[in-house]
Coordinates of C-alpha atoms in Angstrom, one line a residue:
M12 CA -17.8 -53.7 56.1
T13 CA -17.7 -56.7 58.4
R14 CA -15.2 -59.2 57.5
P15 CA -15.9 -62.7 57.0
G16 CA -15.5 -64.4 60.4
A17 CA -15.2 -61.0 62.1
P18 CA -17.2 -61.2 65.7
V19 CA -20.7 -59.1 65.3
R20 CA -20.5 -56.0 67.3
P21 CA -23.5 -55.6 69.4
D22 CA -25.7 -52.9 68.6
P23 CA -25.0 -50.2 71.8
S24 CA -28.6 -48.7 71.0
A25 CA -30.3 -52.0 71.4
L26 CA -32.0 -51.6 75.1
G27 CA -32.7 -55.9 75.3
P28 CA -32.7 -57.8 78.6
A29 CA -29.3 -58.2 78.4
A30 CA -28.7 -54.8 78.3
R31 CA -31.0 -53.5 80.6
E32 CA -28.7 -56.2 83.3
A33 CA -25.5 -55.2 82.1
A34 CA -26.3 -51.3 82.7
L35 CA -27.6 -52.1 86.2
D36 CA -24.2 -53.9 86.9
R37 CA -22.4 -50.7 85.6
I38 CA -23.7 -48.3 87.3
A39 CA -24.0 -49.9 90.7
A40 CA -20.4 -51.4 90.5
P41 CA -18.2 -50.2 93.6
G42 CA -16.4 -47.2 93.2
H43 CA -18.0 -46.2 89.9
E44 CA -18.9 -42.9 89.7
L45 CA -20.9 -40.9 86.8
D46 CA -21.2 -37.6 85.5
V47 CA -24.7 -37.1 85.4
L48 CA -27.6 -39.4 86.6
V49 CA -30.9 -38.5 84.9
V50 CA -33.8 -39.6 86.8
G51 CA -37.2 -39.6 84.8
G52 CA -37.5 -41.8 81.6
G53 CA -40.2 -39.3 79.7
V54 CA -39.1 -37.1 77.0
V55 CA -37.0 -34.4 78.9
G56 CA -35.3 -37.1 80.7
A57 CA -34.4 -39.1 77.3
G58 CA -33.5 -35.7 76.3
V59 CA -30.8 -34.6 78.9
A60 CA -29.2 -38.3 78.7
L61 CA -28.5 -37.4 74.9
D62 CA -27.3 -33.6 75.5
A63 CA -25.1 -35.0 78.2
V64 CA -23.6 -38.0 76.6
T65 CA -23.1 -36.0 73.3
R66 CA -21.0 -33.2 75.3
G67 CA -18.6 -36.1 76.4
L68 CA -20.1 -36.9 80.1
S69 CA -20.7 -40.4 81.4
T70 CA -24.2 -40.7 81.9
A71 CA -26.9 -43.2 82.8
L72 CA -30.8 -42.7 82.9
V73 CA -33.3 -44.8 85.2
E74 CA -36.9 -44.6 84.9
Q75 CA -39.0 -46.6 87.7
R76 CA -41.8 -48.0 84.9
D77 CA -41.4 -47.9 81.3
L78 CA -39.7 -45.2 78.9
A79 CA -42.7 -42.7 78.3
S80 CA -45.2 -44.2 80.4
G81 CA -46.2 -41.1 82.0
T82 CA -46.9 -38.0 80.6
S83 CA -44.9 -38.4 76.9
S84 CA -47.1 -41.1 75.9
R85 CA -50.3 -39.3 76.5
S86 CA -50.0 -35.8 74.8
S87 CA -52.1 -34.5 71.7
K88 CA -49.2 -35.9 69.5
L89 CA -48.2 -32.5 68.0
V90 CA -45.2 -30.9 67.5
H91 CA -46.2 -27.2 67.3
G92 CA -45.8 -23.3 68.4
G93 CA -49.1 -23.4 70.0
L94 CA -51.4 -20.8 68.6
R95 CA -52.8 -20.0 71.9
Y96 CA -49.5 -18.8 73.5
L97 CA -49.2 -16.3 70.6
E98 CA -52.3 -15.0 71.6
M99 CA -51.5 -14.7 75.2
L100 CA -48.3 -12.6 74.0
D101 CA -45.8 -15.3 74.6
F102 CA -43.7 -14.4 71.3
G103 CA -40.6 -16.1 73.1
L104 CA -42.0 -19.7 73.6
V105 CA -43.8 -19.6 70.3
R106 CA -40.7 -18.3 68.4
E107 CA -38.6 -21.3 70.5
A108 CA -41.1 -23.9 70.0
L109 CA -41.4 -23.2 66.0
H110 CA -37.2 -23.2 65.9
E111 CA -37.8 -26.9 67.6
R112 CA -40.3 -27.7 65.3
G113 CA -38.6 -27.0 62.4
L114 CA -35.5 -28.9 63.8
L115 CA -37.4 -31.9 64.0
L116 CA -39.0 -31.9 60.8
T117 CA -35.8 -31.4 58.7
R118 CA -32.9 -32.5 60.6
L119 CA -33.4 -34.3 63.6
A120 CA -36.6 -36.6 63.3
P121 CA -38.1 -36.3 59.9
H122 CA -38.8 -40.0 59.6
L123 CA -40.9 -39.2 63.0
V124 CA -42.4 -35.7 62.5
R125 CA -44.6 -34.9 59.7
P126 CA -47.1 -31.8 58.8
V127 CA -50.7 -32.1 59.2
P128 CA -53.4 -29.3 57.9
F129 CA -55.8 -27.7 60.4
L130 CA -58.8 -25.8 59.6
Y131 CA -59.4 -22.6 62.2
P132 CA -63.0 -21.9 61.7
L133 CA -64.1 -18.6 61.7
T134 CA -67.5 -17.7 63.6
H135 CA -67.9 -13.9 63.4
R136 CA -68.1 -11.6 60.3
G137 CA -65.9 -8.4 60.0
W138 CA -63.5 -8.7 63.1
E139 CA -62.3 -12.4 63.2
R140 CA -60.8 -13.0 59.8
P141 CA -58.2 -10.1 59.5
Y142 CA -57.4 -11.0 63.7
V143 CA -56.7 -14.7 63.1
G144 CA -55.2 -14.1 60.1
A145 CA -52.7 -11.8 61.3
G146 CA -52.2 -13.9 64.3
L147 CA -51.3 -17.1 61.2
A148 CA -49.1 -14.7 59.7
L149 CA -47.2 -13.9 62.3
Y150 CA -47.0 -17.3 63.1
D151 CA -45.9 -18.3 59.4
G152 CA -43.3 -15.5 59.1
M153 CA -41.7 -16.7 62.9
A154 CA -41.4 -20.3 61.1
A155 CA -39.8 -19.1 58.3
L156 CA -37.4 -17.9 60.5
A157 CA -36.8 -21.4 61.8
P158 CA -34.6 -24.4 60.0
G159 CA -36.8 -25.7 57.3
G160 CA -39.2 -22.8 57.7
A161 CA -40.1 -23.0 53.8
G162 CA -40.8 -26.8 54.4
L163 CA -44.6 -26.3 55.6
P164 CA -47.3 -24.6 53.1
R165 CA -48.4 -20.8 54.6
H166 CA -51.8 -20.0 56.0
R167 CA -54.8 -19.8 53.2
H168 CA -58.2 -18.5 53.9
L169 CA -61.3 -20.0 53.0
T170 CA -64.9 -19.2 51.8
R171 CA -67.8 -21.5 53.7
R172 CA -68.2 -23.3 50.6
Q173 CA -64.4 -24.5 50.5
V174 CA -64.7 -25.4 54.3
A175 CA -67.5 -27.8 52.9
R176 CA -65.7 -28.9 49.6
M177 CA -62.2 -29.5 51.9
A178 CA -64.6 -30.9 55.1
P179 CA -67.9 -32.2 54.0
D180 CA -68.7 -33.7 57.7
F181 CA -68.3 -30.1 59.1
R182 CA -71.2 -27.8 59.9
A183 CA -70.1 -25.5 57.4
E184 CA -73.0 -23.3 57.7
T185 CA -72.1 -22.4 61.4
V186 CA -69.0 -20.8 60.0
T187 CA -68.4 -17.8 57.6
G188 CA -65.0 -19.5 56.8
A189 CA -61.8 -21.0 58.0
I190 CA -58.0 -20.6 57.6
R191 CA -56.1 -23.6 56.9
Y192 CA -52.7 -23.9 58.3
H193 CA -50.2 -26.5 59.1
D194 CA -48.4 -27.8 62.0
C195 CA -46.8 -31.2 63.1
Q196 CA -47.3 -34.3 64.7
V197 CA -45.2 -37.4 66.1
D198 CA -45.9 -40.8 67.8
D199 CA -44.5 -39.3 71.2
A200 CA -43.7 -42.4 72.8
R201 CA -42.0 -43.4 69.9
L202 CA -39.8 -40.1 70.3
V203 CA -38.9 -40.9 73.3
L204 CA -38.0 -44.3 73.0
T205 CA -35.7 -43.1 69.5
V206 CA -34.5 -40.6 71.7
A207 CA -33.4 -43.0 74.6
R208 CA -31.9 -45.4 72.0
T209 CA -29.7 -42.3 70.4
A210 CA -28.4 -41.4 73.7
A211 CA -27.5 -44.9 74.4
A212 CA -25.9 -45.6 70.9
H213 CA -23.8 -42.7 72.0
G214 CA -22.7 -44.3 75.3
A215 CA -25.3 -43.5 77.4
V216 CA -26.6 -46.5 80.3
V217 CA -30.6 -46.8 80.1
A218 CA -32.3 -48.9 82.7
T219 CA -36.0 -49.0 83.0
R220 CA -38.2 -50.3 86.4
T221 CA -35.4 -49.3 88.3
K222 CA -36.8 -46.8 91.5
V223 CA -35.5 -43.8 93.0
T224 CA -36.2 -44.4 96.4
G225 CA -33.7 -41.6 98.1
F226 CA -30.7 -39.6 97.8
L227 CA -26.9 -40.4 98.8
R228 CA -25.8 -37.3 100.3
E229 CA -21.8 -36.0 101.6
G230 CA -23.2 -33.2 103.6
E231 CA -25.3 -31.2 102.2
R232 CA -24.3 -32.5 98.5
V233 CA -26.3 -34.8 96.5
V234 CA -23.6 -37.8 95.3
G235 CA -26.1 -40.1 93.8
V236 CA -29.0 -42.2 94.7
R237 CA -30.5 -45.3 96.3
A238 CA -32.7 -47.2 93.5
V239 CA -34.3 -50.6 93.4
D240 CA -34.7 -52.8 90.8
L241 CA -38.5 -53.2 90.5
E242 CA -38.0 -56.3 88.9
T243 CA -35.8 -58.7 91.2
G244 CA -36.0 -56.4 94.4
R245 CA -32.2 -55.9 93.9
E246 CA -31.0 -52.8 95.8
L247 CA -28.6 -50.3 94.5
E248 CA -26.7 -47.2 95.4
V249 CA -25.6 -45.5 91.9
R250 CA -22.9 -42.3 92.6
A251 CA -22.6 -39.3 90.1
K252 CA -21.1 -36.1 89.8
V253 CA -24.6 -34.9 89.6
V254 CA -28.3 -35.7 89.7
V255 CA -30.5 -34.4 86.9
N256 CA -34.4 -34.8 88.1
A257 CA -36.9 -34.8 84.9
A258 CA -39.8 -36.7 86.9
G259 CA -42.2 -34.4 85.4
V260 CA -45.6 -34.4 87.5
W261 CA -43.5 -36.5 90.3
T262 CA -41.4 -33.5 91.1
D263 CA -42.7 -32.2 94.2
E264 CA -42.3 -36.0 95.7
V265 CA -38.2 -36.1 94.4
Q266 CA -37.9 -32.9 96.4
E267 CA -39.3 -34.2 99.5
M268 CA -36.4 -37.0 99.4
V269 CA -34.0 -34.0 100.2
G270 CA -35.9 -32.6 102.7
G271 CA -38.8 -31.0 100.9
R272 CA -35.9 -28.0 99.9
G273 CA -36.8 -27.0 96.7
A274 CA -38.2 -24.0 94.7
L275 CA -40.2 -25.9 91.7
H276 CA -44.0 -26.5 92.9
V277 CA -45.4 -28.7 90.0
Q278 CA -49.5 -28.3 89.4
A279 CA -50.6 -31.9 87.7
S280 CA -53.1 -30.9 84.8
K281 CA -55.3 -33.7 83.3
G282 CA -56.1 -34.0 79.5
I283 CA -58.4 -36.4 78.0
H284 CA -58.2 -37.7 74.4
L285 CA -60.6 -39.8 72.4
V286 CA -59.5 -41.9 69.5
V287 CA -62.1 -42.4 66.8
P288 CA -62.0 -44.4 63.1
R289 CA -61.1 -41.8 60.4
D290 CA -64.4 -42.8 58.4
R291 CA -66.6 -41.1 61.3
I292 CA -65.6 -37.9 60.0
R293 CA -64.9 -37.1 56.3
S294 CA -62.3 -34.2 56.2
E295 CA -59.0 -33.8 54.4
A296 CA -58.1 -31.7 57.5
G297 CA -58.3 -31.4 61.0
F298 CA -59.7 -28.7 63.2
I299 CA -58.9 -26.5 66.2
V300 CA -61.7 -25.0 67.6
R301 CA -61.9 -23.0 70.8
T302 CA -63.7 -24.0 74.2
E303 CA -64.9 -22.3 77.2
T304 CA -61.5 -23.3 78.8
S305 CA -59.2 -24.4 76.5
V306 CA -59.3 -25.3 72.7
L307 CA -60.2 -28.7 71.2
F308 CA -58.2 -30.5 68.6
V309 CA -59.4 -32.8 66.0
I310 CA -56.1 -34.3 64.8
P311 CA -55.7 -36.7 61.4
W312 CA -54.0 -39.8 63.3
G313 CA -53.4 -42.6 60.2
R314 CA -56.8 -44.5 60.3
H315 CA -57.9 -42.7 62.9
W316 CA -58.4 -39.3 64.5
V317 CA -57.4 -37.8 68.1
I318 CA -59.9 -35.9 69.6
G319 CA -59.0 -33.6 72.7
T320 CA -58.2 -32.2 75.1
T321 CA -59.7 -31.2 78.6
D322 CA -57.5 -29.0 80.9
T323 CA -58.3 -29.9 84.5
E324 CA -56.8 -29.9 87.6
W325 CA -55.6 -33.7 88.8
D326 CA -54.4 -34.7 92.7
L327 CA -55.2 -38.1 92.5
D328 CA -53.1 -41.2 91.8
K329 CA -50.6 -39.7 88.7
A330 CA -49.4 -43.2 87.7
H331 CA -53.0 -43.7 86.3
P332 CA -54.8 -40.7 85.6
A333 CA -58.1 -41.8 84.7
A334 CA -60.9 -40.3 81.9
S335 CA -64.4 -39.8 83.8
R336 CA -67.7 -40.3 81.8
T337 CA -67.8 -36.7 82.4
D338 CA -64.8 -35.8 80.4
I339 CA -65.5 -38.3 77.6
E340 CA -68.7 -36.7 77.3
Y341 CA -67.5 -32.8 77.4
V342 CA -65.0 -33.9 74.4
L343 CA -68.0 -35.4 72.8
D344 CA -70.0 -32.6 73.0
R345 CA -67.6 -29.9 71.8
V346 CA -66.6 -31.8 68.9
N347 CA -70.7 -32.4 68.2
A348 CA -71.0 -28.9 67.8
I349 CA -69.5 -28.9 65.1
L350 CA -70.4 -32.0 62.9
R351 CA -73.3 -32.4 60.7
E352 CA -73.3 -36.2 62.3
P353 CA -72.8 -36.3 66.0
L354 CA -70.3 -39.2 67.2
D355 CA -71.5 -40.9 70.2
H356 CA -69.6 -43.6 73.3
D357 CA -69.9 -46.5 70.5
D358 CA -67.7 -44.4 67.9
V359 CA -65.0 -44.5 70.2
E360 CA -62.1 -46.7 69.7
G361 CA -59.8 -45.9 72.5
V362 CA -59.7 -42.9 75.7
Y363 CA -56.3 -42.0 76.8
A364 CA -55.7 -39.9 79.9
G365 CA -52.4 -37.7 80.6
L366 CA -51.1 -35.2 83.2
R367 CA -49.0 -32.0 82.0
P368 CA -46.5 -31.2 84.7
L369 CA -47.0 -27.3 85.0
L370 CA -45.3 -24.9 87.2
R371 CA -48.2 -23.7 89.6
G372 CA -49.3 -20.2 89.7
E373 CA -50.6 -18.8 92.8
S374 CA -54.5 -18.9 92.0
E375 CA -54.3 -19.5 88.1
P376 CA -56.4 -22.0 86.4
T377 CA -54.3 -24.8 84.9
S378 CA -55.6 -23.7 81.2
K379 CA -53.9 -20.5 81.9
I380 CA -50.5 -21.4 83.7
S381 CA -47.7 -21.3 81.2
R382 CA -46.1 -24.3 79.2
E383 CA -42.5 -22.9 80.4
H384 CA -39.9 -24.5 81.8
T385 CA -37.9 -23.7 84.9
V386 CA -34.3 -24.8 86.2
V387 CA -33.2 -25.3 90.0
T388 CA -30.6 -26.6 91.7
P389 CA -32.3 -27.1 95.3
V390 CA -29.0 -28.8 96.9
P391 CA -25.6 -28.9 95.6
G392 CA -25.1 -31.9 93.2
L393 CA -29.1 -32.2 92.5
V394 CA -30.9 -30.1 89.3
M395 CA -34.2 -30.3 88.9
I396 CA -36.4 -29.6 85.7
A397 CA -40.3 -28.8 85.2
G398 CA -42.9 -27.6 82.8
G399 CA -42.1 -27.2 79.4
K400 CA -44.0 -29.2 76.6
L401 CA -42.8 -32.1 74.3
T402 CA -41.8 -29.9 71.3
T403 CA -39.2 -27.5 73.1
Y404 CA -37.9 -30.9 75.1
R405 CA -34.6 -30.6 73.5
V406 CA -34.2 -26.9 74.8
M407 CA -35.5 -28.1 78.5
A408 CA -32.6 -31.0 78.1
R409 CA -29.7 -28.1 77.3
D410 CA -30.9 -25.9 80.0
A411 CA -30.7 -28.8 82.6
V412 CA -27.4 -30.0 81.4
D413 CA -26.3 -26.0 81.5
A414 CA -26.9 -26.2 84.8
A415 CA -25.2 -29.8 85.8
A416 CA -22.2 -28.6 83.7
H417 CA -22.0 -25.2 86.1
S418 CA -22.2 -27.5 89.0
L419 CA -19.5 -29.7 87.3
R420 CA -17.2 -27.4 86.5
T421 CA -17.5 -25.2 90.2
T422 CA -17.1 -28.6 91.9
G423 CA -15.1 -30.9 90.2
N424 CA -13.1 -28.7 87.5
L425 CA -14.6 -30.4 84.6
A426 CA -14.7 -28.3 81.1
V427 CA -17.8 -29.2 79.8
R428 CA -18.2 -28.8 76.1
P429 CA -21.7 -26.7 74.5
S430 CA -24.7 -28.9 73.6
I431 CA -24.9 -30.2 69.8
T432 CA -28.0 -32.0 70.1
D433 CA -29.5 -29.1 67.5
R434 CA -27.0 -31.4 65.2
V435 CA -27.3 -34.8 66.2
P436 CA -30.4 -36.8 64.3
L437 CA -32.1 -39.4 66.0
L438 CA -31.8 -42.8 65.2
G439 CA -33.7 -43.8 62.1
A440 CA -33.4 -40.4 60.4
D441 CA -30.2 -40.8 58.4
G442 CA -30.5 -42.7 55.5
W443 CA -34.7 -42.2 56.1
E444 CA -35.1 -40.4 52.6
A445 CA -32.8 -43.3 50.5
R446 CA -34.9 -45.9 51.9
T447 CA -38.3 -44.0 51.1
N448 CA -37.5 -43.8 47.7
Q449 CA -36.4 -47.5 47.8
R450 CA -39.8 -48.5 49.0
V451 CA -40.9 -50.5 46.1
L452 CA -37.3 -52.2 46.0
L453 CA -37.7 -53.1 49.3
A454 CA -41.4 -54.2 49.2
R455 CA -39.9 -56.9 46.5
R456 CA -36.9 -58.0 48.4
S457 CA -38.8 -58.7 51.6
G458 CA -42.1 -60.1 49.9
L459 CA -43.9 -57.4 51.9
H460 CA -46.9 -55.0 50.4
V461 CA -45.6 -51.7 49.7
A462 CA -48.4 -50.5 52.3
R463 CA -46.4 -52.3 54.8
I464 CA -43.0 -50.8 54.0
D465 CA -44.7 -47.7 54.5
A466 CA -46.0 -48.1 57.8
L467 CA -42.8 -49.4 58.7
L468 CA -40.8 -46.5 57.3
D469 CA -42.9 -44.3 59.2
R470 CA -42.3 -46.1 62.6
Y471 CA -39.0 -46.8 62.2
G472 CA -37.3 -44.9 59.5
S473 CA -34.3 -46.5 58.2
L474 CA -33.9 -48.6 61.3
V475 CA -36.7 -50.3 58.9
D476 CA -33.5 -52.5 57.8
D477 CA -33.6 -54.2 61.3
L478 CA -37.1 -55.1 61.0
L479 CA -36.3 -56.2 57.5
A480 CA -33.4 -58.6 58.3
L481 CA -35.6 -60.4 61.2
V482 CA -38.0 -61.1 58.6
G483 CA -35.4 -62.4 56.5
E484 CA -34.4 -64.6 59.0
R485 CA -37.3 -65.8 60.4
P486 CA -40.0 -65.4 58.0
E487 CA -42.7 -66.3 60.1
L488 CA -42.5 -62.6 62.0
A489 CA -43.7 -61.2 58.5
E490 CA -47.4 -62.1 59.5
P491 CA -49.4 -59.5 60.8
L492 CA -50.6 -59.7 64.7
E493 CA -54.2 -61.3 65.1
G494 CA -56.5 -58.9 66.3
A495 CA -54.1 -56.0 65.3
D496 CA -53.2 -56.4 61.7
D497 CA -51.5 -53.1 61.1
H498 CA -48.8 -54.6 62.8
L499 CA -46.2 -57.6 62.3
A500 CA -45.0 -59.9 64.4
A501 CA -41.6 -58.8 63.9
E502 CA -42.3 -55.5 65.8
V503 CA -43.3 -57.5 68.7
V504 CA -39.8 -59.3 68.9
Y505 CA -37.9 -56.0 67.9
A506 CA -39.6 -54.4 70.7
V507 CA -38.2 -56.7 73.2
T508 CA -34.7 -57.4 71.5
H509 CA -34.1 -53.4 70.6
E510 CA -36.6 -51.2 72.3
G511 CA -36.8 -52.2 76.4
A512 CA -40.1 -53.6 76.4
R513 CA -40.3 -56.0 79.2
H514 CA -44.3 -56.5 79.7
L515 CA -46.9 -56.6 77.9
D516 CA -48.4 -53.2 78.6
D517 CA -45.2 -51.8 76.8
V518 CA -45.7 -53.2 73.5
L519 CA -49.8 -52.8 73.3
T520 CA -49.3 -49.4 74.8
R521 CA -46.5 -47.3 74.0
R522 CA -44.1 -49.6 71.3
T523 CA -47.5 -49.6 69.6
R524 CA -50.9 -48.3 69.8
I525 CA -52.8 -51.0 69.3
S526 CA -54.7 -50.3 72.9
I527 CA -56.5 -47.1 71.6
E528 CA -56.5 -47.9 68.0
T529 CA -58.9 -51.0 68.5
F530 CA -62.6 -51.3 69.2
D531 CA -61.2 -54.2 71.9
R532 CA -58.5 -51.9 73.1
G533 CA -55.7 -54.9 72.2
T534 CA -57.7 -57.8 74.5
R535 CA -57.7 -60.0 71.1
A536 CA -54.3 -59.4 70.2
A537 CA -52.8 -59.7 74.0
A538 CA -52.4 -63.4 73.9
G539 CA -50.3 -63.7 70.6
V540 CA -48.3 -60.8 71.8
A541 CA -47.1 -62.3 74.8
A542 CA -46.3 -65.6 73.1
L543 CA -44.0 -63.5 71.3
M544 CA -42.8 -61.8 74.0
A545 CA -42.2 -65.3 76.4
A546 CA -40.0 -67.0 73.3
E547 CA -37.7 -64.0 73.9
L548 CA -37.9 -63.1 77.2
G549 CA -38.0 -66.4 78.8
W550 CA -41.4 -66.3 79.9
D551 CA -43.0 -69.9 81.1
E552 CA -46.5 -70.6 80.7
A553 CA -47.8 -69.1 84.0
R554 CA -45.9 -66.0 83.6
T555 CA -47.3 -65.5 79.8
A556 CA -50.8 -66.4 81.3
D557 CA -50.4 -63.5 84.3
E558 CA -49.1 -60.9 81.7
V559 CA -52.1 -61.5 79.6
D560 CA -54.5 -61.2 83.1
H561 CA -52.9 -58.2 83.7
Y562 CA -53.3 -56.5 80.8
L563 CA -57.0 -57.5 80.7
R564 CA -57.7 -56.3 83.8
R565 CA -56.3 -53.1 82.8
V566 CA -58.5 -52.7 80.3
E567 CA -61.1 -53.4 82.1
A568 CA -60.3 -51.0 84.9
E569 CA -60.0 -48.4 82.3
R570 CA -63.6 -49.5 80.9
Q571 CA -65.0 -48.7 84.7
S572 CA -63.4 -45.8 85.4
Q573 CA -64.7 -44.3 81.6
R574 CA -68.0 -45.1 83.0
Q575 CA -67.9 -43.0 86.1
L576 CA -69.0 -39.4 86.6
T577 CA -66.3 -37.9 88.9
D578 CA -62.6 -37.9 89.1
Q579 CA -62.7 -39.5 92.5
E580 CA -64.8 -42.5 91.3
A581 CA -62.7 -42.8 88.2
D582 CA -59.9 -42.8 89.9
E583 CA -61.0 -45.3 92.3
A584 CA -61.8 -47.9 89.7
R585 CA -58.6 -47.5 87.8
V586 CA -56.3 -48.4 90.7
Q587 CA -58.0 -51.7 91.1
A588 CA -55.3 -52.8 88.0
P589 CA -52.1 -51.8 89.5
D590 CA -49.0 -52.0 87.7
I591 CA -47.5 -55.6 87.3
V592 CA -44.3 -54.5 89.0

């Protein structure tokens, strides 16, 4: 307990504007050398930073845009073992993913990861039910050996009549029955943010909008990077014993900075998702359905459904992959094949496209390339990691730091302890269950509705205390946002002061999901959110107007791209609204 009159200790996990400036000054200070510098602020990069710093290594992470601004905010938002990899006999990958699912659900992030039921429809009589049932029995069996394995219900066989009762809008007459099973889901962007903040809480330095432009070399060895602060244009030199590149689909470009020397070749595979209101499909569970090229997920997502995905090669702009009208109609056609009341374009609230960083096969379509990851050290002092999937980010991070540790031992005689991230809860996990039990008491004390407390607990876990303290100090922040009343004004302020948000797009697209959960794509909320951010970041009227204008142009560019028939046309429309910095 803090003594009266004692100075308040800054929150080391807070990624506010002052923390960013201090981070850049620290890592670029003359004579300062890090043990590990991580390039890339997606889930793998954040995981590497957490793994490294909790092993006792001085660590920093730099990201050229925002945390999770690439692939890691545009996934299917599932934490799962991967049923189709089981069918491909990739038992090791499935077992590993189910182990990580169990850790996240029960120990590391129970406040962010939650179970979700799915129906696997059966369309053939005779062989299909025992075949799929045997696969799901194996899936459940592997899960039972993982941490918290008994925490999810086992699969259950359903008749056609039971399917009709559970999912009235599903075309039950087209199936012979179904099997119900459970996996888990997560808000992927908030997971990345929480991993990064957890790393910062343990002493890692995190700096976004900081682009690596080259490597520092001493002979063959990489000894750091040259970078530029995209907000100010300030040029930096950051020295580190080992640089870990976790740039995902940008891996090949980073390899070019070291002369093209590297053993990784990454293929970007585009996957798009649609978001529709929950009332458009009446069902107690989601669906997983085979398509000719991939699988279709219909995933419960709060008051919405997330529907996807596609799996097509993409070689255009990697920062802003675009969903074309062809992509959208492909998903609508596939989901309408299983629904009584078809969906159309007017039902779609949001659309997002992401790129999977797949390790390139010789002649395989992207839907067949393995999600397994690879770690290489192309030159001394540089570790590169690529591949993998959201669920197994912690294993990928561990393997990358193991490779860095080998380099530190052999060149710097620095002993590195084993990974402990399987026992390090993410911020918001400790105390989450107690706060959940206290939800009515928290509502009474704060004056907020219990449903509002539940929503905050789902997003912040035990960090709900921070939000409620903010509301207590500034009661006006208890007001819902105009145009996005699922969120409070306090969440915008907190996004700036603690979560590293620097631009309007950061809040509307990643700290919240307003950009895909409202029919207007967040345009009604933009001005109010920008005004709240301006007060915290010191924006003048011109800068605030510029942020709003940029966001509106981005939304219009995305809408235009989604009217085009081809990837090329969609890309040309989308890049008309580049990043604000």
